């Protein structure tokens, strides 16, 4: 109790004293100008020299002969200052001093000692008495190093004691998973962090060894039962995963165990990726749902992609959307000559343009506010900017919204795709890449069926030109993947918002399952498919294992620090119009071919002649202008026989649909 009272007294006194304005705050001692630190170091070596001098005077010995005292002292100071400058001993932040700073001080004083001995040798060659007593020079070097080192340790410990421990109760108690150099570096960074977020209790060794050893004076714990049991016994609330040797499966098992019992989990990249400890502490972040779904990094054929994009003019439709904007970011890495950003949303397009501008790249950026439905405006764009490659990401994608507005789905997803594809071929675009969806496979909704019709149109268009041996034609390529984490309208941002609002999280069905991949991963594969495609292919991406949405919701609730169905409720609201329980990536009648990339396969599906598909598309568009939703849906079912509506008003149309039905309705 007495010690705590004394500490509080000295803390208050120290803070009061530090608030006095001396040109700088004493509290910010670590940020003193370098010249001030240099002056302090010079004073310290001068003090050690004086002590050494009088020590040897007491022993009736002359450290520096009296006749050389002035020149010897000046030389002594000059040499010390020179090596302070050489080793930059004054450039470090004092309260963050480390063994590197100790080594700099050691080499500085050792170098000074060697130089003084060399001066002695030169003086002896001139038949004059030595400038310095050799033993005295050695003792002086030891004293100087000790004083300089102790000064830094005193400052470091003072800040640790008076400014960190005062707020220690606010820190989160944590254990670091790992006991290698990576874990040690993380611990050092967290100890140096100001203000500190974590109160480190110890380390966990993956191999359950080294329990008798300590790292940074912290113990290494053994896992006798499970990690949550250990954390509860040590009264910690957070686990920081710093072991880079963990496999994905091991990492996910640890996270699942911890969040199941309400413990927080933090993760970070490998420490070797950073230059200093500050960067380490900045990159420690909450374990997020994206980390739980993390897959192996994608290896791209950058040479092939670069040959298709470098120095080219690239058009991205739907450029301001979540997928389109990421395609833009990744295309910029391959040094195109020009990139044309087309979108009808003004504000998001402006934001993307500013983001690119801040990168300071030499690429020309053209912003076009336009709708892919407008053929005339699109044609002026193709004539003016002459794109070489087109990424077509513009689309309506919200399933329930398109069930209510089928004509709009046709105008954007079908007519819009037709316009861009026709103009791409007319103006000799090299490659046209359409972004499709797994909802186009055995579609159960207007949106899915509209995307399937768009796939059929561009695929049949390619095979028409291939069959006719056209002299110059566009390579039409389709990429098909499932749900993208974090994209506009996906469940992750929706669940995040619902959790922040205190719940409930709404799920349409307890058994609903979806495939997921991250936005960067999806767009990387789009670029890879574009580079490998010869035209006419429908590329399917490896989406990993399907995820049960209710399990995803529970994990997100736990990661946020809450208990599912207790603190945050989960509410089942029923399937939405057009929604199905399971998404597929391949049609029942389709074949699947492998490619040279392990994450990309090709769906081989039956494709009608272009004349047939084109006529059906024209009829569908014509019907859509009439605005009769039943007629639109019926015609779509005629074009796509596998389209069976689910939980929709259009289920009544799921009978054998004949052309006569469409025209006589």
PDB file of C-alpha atoms in Angstrom, residues 57 107 120 226 421 626:
ATOM      1  CA  UNK A  57      45.298  10.810  -9.729  1.00  0.00           C
ATOM      2  CA  UNK A 107      31.149   0.181 -31.002  1.00  0.00           C
ATOM      3  CA  UNK A 120      49.628   6.935 -28.304  1.00  0.00           C
ATOM      4  CA  UNK A 226      -7.080 -26.381 -24.272  1.00  0.00           C
ATOM      5  CA  UNK A 421     -20.549  -6.855 -76.767  1.00  0.00           C
ATOM      6  CA  UNK A 626     -44.203  -3.565 -72.682  1.00  0.00           C
TER       7      UNK A 626
END
